[in-house]
PDB file of C-alpha atoms in Angstrom:
ATOM      1  CA  MET A   1      35.989  71.539  10.730  1.00 74.00           C
ATOM      2  CA  ASP A   2      35.222  68.151  12.251  1.00 82.00           C
ATOM      3  CA  LYS A   3      33.633  66.489   9.231  1.00 89.00           C
ATOM      4  CA  ILE A   4      33.867  66.745   5.459  1.00 92.00           C
ATOM      5  CA  TYR A   5      31.374  65.457   2.922  1.00 95.00           C
ATOM      6  CA  PHE A   6      33.309  63.869   0.063  1.00 95.00           C
ATOM      7  CA  ALA A   7      31.596  63.248  -3.284  1.00 93.00           C
ATOM      8  CA  THR A   8      32.581  59.610  -3.724  1.00 91.00           C
ATOM      9  CA  THR A   9      31.458  56.112  -2.875  1.00 90.00           C
ATOM     10  CA  ASN A  10      34.957  54.698  -3.452  1.00 89.00           C
ATOM     11  CA  GLU A  11      35.919  53.267  -0.047  1.00 91.00           C
ATOM     12  CA  GLY A  12      39.620  53.428  -0.955  1.00 87.00           C
ATOM     13  CA  LYS A  13      39.405  57.171  -1.609  1.00 88.00           C
ATOM     14  CA  ILE A  14      37.401  57.720   1.585  1.00 92.00           C
ATOM     15  CA  LYS A  15      39.951  55.760   3.632  1.00 90.00           C
ATOM     16  CA  GLU A  16      42.843  57.745   2.148  1.00 88.00           C
ATOM     17  CA  ALA A  17      41.028  61.051   2.744  1.00 92.00           C
ATOM     18  CA  ARG A  18      40.419  60.166   6.401  1.00 92.00           C
ATOM     19  CA  GLU A  19      44.059  59.210   6.851  1.00 89.00           C
ATOM     20  CA  LEU A  20      45.319  62.358   5.135  1.00 89.00           C
ATOM     21  CA  LEU A  21      42.974  64.845   6.805  1.00 91.00           C
ATOM     22  CA  GLY A  22      42.746  63.311  10.257  1.00 90.00           C
ATOM     23  CA  ILE A  23      39.020  64.103  10.488  1.00 91.00           C
ATOM     24  CA  GLU A  24      35.764  62.317   9.740  1.00 93.00           C
ATOM     25  CA  VAL A  25      35.076  61.996   6.019  1.00 94.00           C
ATOM     26  CA  GLU A  26      31.650  60.890   4.852  1.00 94.00           C
ATOM     27  CA  GLY A  27      31.303  59.663   1.300  1.00 94.00           C
ATOM     28  CA  ILE A  28      28.263  60.764  -0.662  1.00 93.00           C
ATOM     29  CA  GLY A  29      27.268  59.417  -4.044  1.00 88.00           C
ATOM     30  CA  LEU A  30      24.704  61.164  -6.192  1.00 85.00           C
ATOM     31  CA  PRO A  31      23.693  60.633  -9.799  1.00 84.00           C
ATOM     32  CA  ILE A  32      25.092  63.638 -11.648  1.00 84.00           C
ATOM     33  CA  ASP A  33      26.078  64.302 -15.239  1.00 80.00           C
ATOM     34  CA  GLU A  34      29.841  64.587 -15.484  1.00 80.00           C
ATOM     35  CA  THR A  35      31.438  66.998 -17.909  1.00 82.00           C
ATOM     36  CA  GLN A  36      33.600  65.327 -20.534  1.00 85.00           C
ATOM     37  CA  SER A  37      36.758  67.339 -21.124  1.00 86.00           C
ATOM     38  CA  LEU A  38      40.528  66.955 -21.066  1.00 87.00           C
ATOM     39  CA  ASP A  39      40.625  69.952 -18.682  1.00 91.00           C
ATOM     40  CA  ILE A  40      40.720  68.387 -15.206  1.00 90.00           C
ATOM     41  CA  VAL A  41      39.921  71.659 -13.431  1.00 93.00           C
ATOM     42  CA  GLU A  42      36.791  72.154 -15.547  1.00 94.00           C
ATOM     43  CA  VAL A  43      35.658  68.567 -14.915  1.00 93.00           C
ATOM     44  CA  ALA A  44      36.201  68.830 -11.148  1.00 94.00           C
ATOM     45  CA  ARG A  45      34.610  72.280 -10.906  1.00 94.00           C
ATOM     46  CA  LYS A  46      31.461  71.302 -12.781  1.00 94.00           C
ATOM     47  CA  LYS A  47      31.150  68.087 -10.765  1.00 92.00           C
ATOM     48  CA  ALA A  48      31.472  70.093  -7.537  1.00 94.00           C
ATOM     49  CA  ARG A  49      28.813  72.568  -8.686  1.00 94.00           C
ATOM     50  CA  ALA A  50      26.434  69.724  -9.557  1.00 93.00           C
ATOM     51  CA  TYR A  51      26.878  68.207  -6.078  1.00 93.00           C
ATOM     52  CA  TRP A  52      26.501  71.610  -4.413  1.00 94.00           C
ATOM     53  CA  GLU A  53      23.244  72.261  -6.266  1.00 93.00           C
ATOM     54  CA  LYS A  54      21.794  68.919  -5.143  1.00 92.00           C
ATOM     55  CA  LEU A  55      23.065  69.001  -1.542  1.00 91.00           C
ATOM     56  CA  GLY A  56      23.185  72.692  -0.674  1.00 90.00           C
ATOM     57  CA  LYS A  57      26.000  72.136   1.819  1.00 91.00           C
ATOM     58  CA  PRO A  58      29.808  72.150   1.781  1.00 93.00           C
ATOM     59  CA  ILE A  59      31.192  69.387  -0.403  1.00 95.00           C
ATOM     60  CA  LEU A  60      34.613  68.136  -1.454  1.00 96.00           C
ATOM     61  CA  VAL A  61      34.971  66.752  -4.969  1.00 95.00           C
ATOM     62  CA  GLU A  62      37.948  65.020  -6.519  1.00 93.00           C
ATOM     63  CA  ASP A  63      38.846  64.333 -10.107  1.00 93.00           C
ATOM     64  CA  VAL A  64      41.862  62.315 -11.154  1.00 94.00           C
ATOM     65  CA  ALA A  65      43.838  62.186 -14.378  1.00 95.00           C
ATOM     66  CA  LEU A  66      46.636  59.925 -15.537  1.00 96.00           C
ATOM     67  CA  THR A  67      48.401  61.200 -18.626  1.00 96.00           C
ATOM     68  CA  PHE A  68      50.882  59.113 -20.580  1.00 96.00           C
ATOM     69  CA  ASN A  69      53.477  61.471 -22.048  1.00 96.00           C
ATOM     70  CA  ALA A  70      53.779  59.329 -25.194  1.00 96.00           C
ATOM     71  CA  LEU A  71      50.032  59.723 -25.805  1.00 94.00           C
ATOM     72  CA  VAL A  72      50.096  63.516 -25.286  1.00 90.00           C
ATOM     73  CA  SER A  73      46.940  64.116 -23.226  1.00 85.00           C
ATOM     74  CA  LEU A  74      45.486  60.625 -22.944  1.00 92.00           C
ATOM     75  CA  PRO A  75      44.066  58.876 -21.060  1.00 96.00           C
ATOM     76  CA  GLY A  76      44.053  62.044 -18.902  1.00 93.00           C
ATOM     77  CA  THR A  77      40.665  62.765 -17.355  1.00 92.00           C
ATOM     78  CA  TYR A  78      39.277  59.714 -19.165  1.00 94.00           C
ATOM     79  CA  ILE A  79      41.436  57.338 -17.090  1.00 94.00           C
ATOM     80  CA  ASN A  80      38.429  55.882 -15.278  1.00 91.00           C
ATOM     81  CA  ASP A  81      36.772  54.930 -18.575  1.00 92.00           C
ATOM     82  CA  PHE A  82      40.053  53.607 -20.020  1.00 94.00           C
ATOM     83  CA  SER A  83      40.604  51.560 -16.839  1.00 94.00           C
ATOM     84  CA  LYS A  84      37.114  50.066 -16.945  1.00 93.00           C
ATOM     85  CA  ALA A  85      37.407  49.211 -20.634  1.00 96.00           C
ATOM     86  CA  LEU A  86      41.019  47.998 -20.735  1.00 96.00           C
ATOM     87  CA  GLY A  87      42.079  47.118 -17.195  1.00 95.00           C
ATOM     88  CA  ASN A  88      45.651  47.654 -16.045  1.00 95.00           C
ATOM     89  CA  GLU A  89      47.046  45.136 -18.560  1.00 96.00           C
ATOM     90  CA  GLY A  90      45.317  47.021 -21.368  1.00 96.00           C
ATOM     91  CA  LEU A  91      46.632  50.365 -20.144  1.00 96.00           C
ATOM     92  CA  ILE A  92      50.139  48.929 -20.214  1.00 96.00           C
ATOM     93  CA  LYS A  93      49.550  47.643 -23.778  1.00 96.00           C
ATOM     94  CA  LEU A  94      48.832  51.205 -24.894  1.00 95.00           C
ATOM     95  CA  LEU A  95      52.565  51.821 -24.401  1.00 95.00           C
ATOM     96  CA  LYS A  96      53.871  48.500 -25.782  1.00 92.00           C
ATOM     97  CA  ASP A  97      55.710  50.118 -28.716  1.00 90.00           C
ATOM     98  CA  GLU A  98      56.704  53.257 -26.819  1.00 93.00           C
ATOM     99  CA  LYS A  99      60.126  53.907 -25.303  1.00 93.00           C
ATOM    100  CA  ASN A 100      58.689  56.787 -23.292  1.00 96.00           C
ATOM    101  CA  ARG A 101      56.758  55.291 -20.348  1.00 97.00           C
ATOM    102  CA  ASP A 102      56.646  58.564 -18.417  1.00 97.00           C
ATOM    103  CA  ALA A 103      53.304  59.648 -16.988  1.00 97.00           C
ATOM    104  CA  VAL A 104      51.796  62.355 -14.815  1.00 97.00           C
ATOM    105  CA  ALA A 105      49.181  61.572 -12.174  1.00 96.00           C
ATOM    106  CA  THR A 106      47.001  64.493 -11.105  1.00 96.00           C
ATOM    107  CA  THR A 107      44.376  64.927  -8.426  1.00 94.00           C
ATOM    108  CA  THR A 108      42.260  68.060  -8.428  1.00 96.00           C
ATOM    109  CA  LEU A 109      40.152  68.784  -5.364  1.00 96.00           C
ATOM    110  CA  VAL A 110      37.369  71.351  -5.337  1.00 97.00           C
ATOM    111  CA  PHE A 111      35.837  72.299  -2.019  1.00 97.00           C
ATOM    112  CA  ILE A 112      32.679  74.380  -2.115  1.00 96.00           C
ATOM    113  CA  ASP A 113      32.153  76.027   1.257  1.00 94.00           C
ATOM    114  CA  GLU A 114      28.961  77.092   3.049  1.00 92.00           C
ATOM    115  CA  SER A 115      28.963  80.390   1.111  1.00 93.00           C
ATOM    116  CA  ALA A 116      29.206  78.523  -2.230  1.00 94.00           C
ATOM    117  CA  ASN A 117      32.800  79.698  -2.800  1.00 95.00           C
ATOM    118  CA  GLU A 118      35.058  77.349  -4.748  1.00 96.00           C
ATOM    119  CA  HIS A 119      38.527  76.424  -3.472  1.00 97.00           C
ATOM    120  CA  PHE A 120      40.947  74.430  -5.662  1.00 97.00           C
ATOM    121  CA  PHE A 121      43.837  72.172  -4.610  1.00 97.00           C
ATOM    122  CA  GLN A 122      45.934  70.185  -7.045  1.00 97.00           C
ATOM    123  CA  GLY A 123      48.585  67.519  -6.628  1.00 96.00           C
ATOM    124  CA  ASN A 124      50.771  66.342  -9.515  1.00 96.00           C
ATOM    125  CA  VAL A 125      53.196  63.442  -9.411  1.00 96.00           C
ATOM    126  CA  ASN A 126      55.527  62.475 -12.226  1.00 97.00           C
ATOM    127  CA  GLY A 127      56.234  58.800 -12.689  1.00 97.00           C
ATOM    128  CA  THR A 128      56.409  55.898 -15.078  1.00 97.00           C
ATOM    129  CA  ILE A 129      54.084  53.131 -16.164  1.00 97.00           C
ATOM    130  CA  SER A 130      55.368  49.711 -15.135  1.00 96.00           C
ATOM    131  CA  GLU A 131      55.892  46.838 -17.579  1.00 95.00           C
ATOM    132  CA  SER A 132      53.366  44.733 -15.628  1.00 95.00           C
ATOM    133  CA  PRO A 133      50.923  45.276 -12.737  1.00 96.00           C
ATOM    134  CA  LYS A 134      52.572  44.913  -9.317  1.00 97.00           C
ATOM    135  CA  GLY A 135      51.156  45.024  -5.799  1.00 95.00           C
ATOM    136  CA  ASP A 136      47.849  44.303  -4.104  1.00 93.00           C
ATOM    137  CA  ASN A 137      47.293  47.513  -2.139  1.00 91.00           C
ATOM    138  CA  GLY A 138      45.363  50.543  -3.313  1.00 82.00           C
ATOM    139  CA  PHE A 139      42.878  50.477  -6.168  1.00 86.00           C
ATOM    140  CA  GLY A 140      42.405  51.421  -9.807  1.00 90.00           C
ATOM    141  CA  TRP A 141      45.673  51.927 -11.648  1.00 94.00           C
ATOM    142  CA  ASP A 142      47.851  51.961  -8.509  1.00 94.00           C
ATOM    143  CA  PRO A 143      49.493  48.654  -9.644  1.00 96.00           C
ATOM    144  CA  ILE A 144      50.990  50.269 -12.761  1.00 97.00           C
ATOM    145  CA  PHE A 145      52.117  53.735 -11.601  1.00 97.00           C
ATOM    146  CA  ILE A 146      55.625  54.178 -10.167  1.00 97.00           C
ATOM    147  CA  PRO A 147      56.238  57.678  -8.741  1.00 97.00           C
ATOM    148  CA  VAL A 148      59.562  59.308  -9.668  1.00 96.00           C
ATOM    149  CA  GLY A 149      62.275  58.399  -7.184  1.00 93.00           C
ATOM    150  CA  ASN A 150      60.691  55.037  -6.374  1.00 94.00           C
ATOM    151  CA  THR A 151      61.008  51.485  -7.585  1.00 95.00           C
ATOM    152  CA  LEU A 152      57.599  50.438  -6.244  1.00 96.00           C
ATOM    153  CA  THR A 153      54.164  50.995  -7.741  1.00 96.00           C
ATOM    154  CA  LEU A 154      51.598  52.765  -5.565  1.00 95.00           C
ATOM    155  CA  ALA A 155      49.964  49.350  -5.035  1.00 95.00           C
ATOM    156  CA  GLU A 156      53.189  47.937  -3.576  1.00 97.00           C
ATOM    157  CA  MET A 157      53.288  50.654  -0.897  1.00 94.00           C
ATOM    158  CA  ASP A 158      51.475  50.619   2.426  1.00 92.00           C
ATOM    159  CA  LEU A 159      48.904  53.397   2.838  1.00 87.00           C
ATOM    160  CA  GLU A 160      51.182  55.687   4.832  1.00 88.00           C
ATOM    161  CA  THR A 161      53.972  55.456   2.242  1.00 90.00           C
ATOM    162  CA  LYS A 162      51.550  55.789  -0.678  1.00 89.00           C
ATOM    163  CA  ASN A 163      50.114  58.972   0.812  1.00 87.00           C
ATOM    164  CA  LYS A 164      53.622  60.487   0.881  1.00 89.00           C
ATOM    165  CA  PHE A 165      54.162  59.859  -2.829  1.00 90.00           C
ATOM    166  CA  SER A 166      50.707  60.025  -4.420  1.00 90.00           C
ATOM    167  CA  MET A 167      48.999  62.851  -6.224  1.00 92.00           C
ATOM    168  CA  ARG A 168      46.045  62.466  -3.858  1.00 90.00           C
ATOM    169  CA  GLY A 169      48.391  62.846  -0.891  1.00 91.00           C
ATOM    170  CA  ALA A 170      49.814  66.050  -2.382  1.00 94.00           C
ATOM    171  CA  ALA A 171      46.377  67.570  -3.091  1.00 95.00           C
ATOM    172  CA  PHE A 172      44.968  66.620   0.320  1.00 94.00           C
ATOM    173  CA  SER A 173      48.028  68.056   2.037  1.00 94.00           C
ATOM    174  CA  LEU A 174      47.274  71.439   0.440  1.00 96.00           C
ATOM    175  CA  PHE A 175      43.598  71.126   1.385  1.00 95.00           C
ATOM    176  CA  LYS A 176      44.490  70.231   4.991  1.00 93.00           C
ATOM    177  CA  GLU A 177      46.776  73.302   5.255  1.00 94.00           C
ATOM    178  CA  TRP A 178      43.940  75.493   3.940  1.00 95.00           C
ATOM    179  CA  LEU A 179      41.440  73.932   6.374  1.00 92.00           C
ATOM    180  CA  ALA A 180      43.762  74.621   9.312  1.00 90.00           C
ATOM    181  CA  LYS A 181      43.836  78.324   8.377  1.00 91.00           C
ATOM    182  CA  GLN A 182      40.017  78.472   8.300  1.00 86.00           C
ATOM    183  CA  THR A 183      39.603  77.452  11.929  1.00 69.00           C
ATOM    184  CA  PRO A 184      40.429  80.127  14.519  1.00 63.00           C
TER     185      PRO A 184
END
């Protein structure tokens, strides 16, 4: 496959996808109703189906969750809304009285192929939430997430390093392996 249509208008995500897959990635944004649920697979699957129904061609959809262990399942799939409402400083404040700063970052990819079959790829990365935002690279909550085994936030890493440690990098690696098996 020489080109993938990716259901996003986020230039950072598109850039990372291109880097990770090594092929052309075209971002597509469409107005769709997104399912509200703490189940990331359900959210990603329904978003992919909505895009497929509007486009009628193969599409890759991503959904991301960031779960603070101290808050059980939150912000989880609602991280985008939490980020918009609170910003990174506000996300950090959610843990101000917590000793447990552990978190899990998850990316779920759903690719719907030309036959309308769904294929799922998930990357999970354990980490911690920093005491303050650090770094100018990346986007979203990258400045507050430190992957396990690192001292840097995702925003302090260059793109190549970030892709080795991020949940998106893990999910796209699985997707790339699957894509390679599809081409004779």
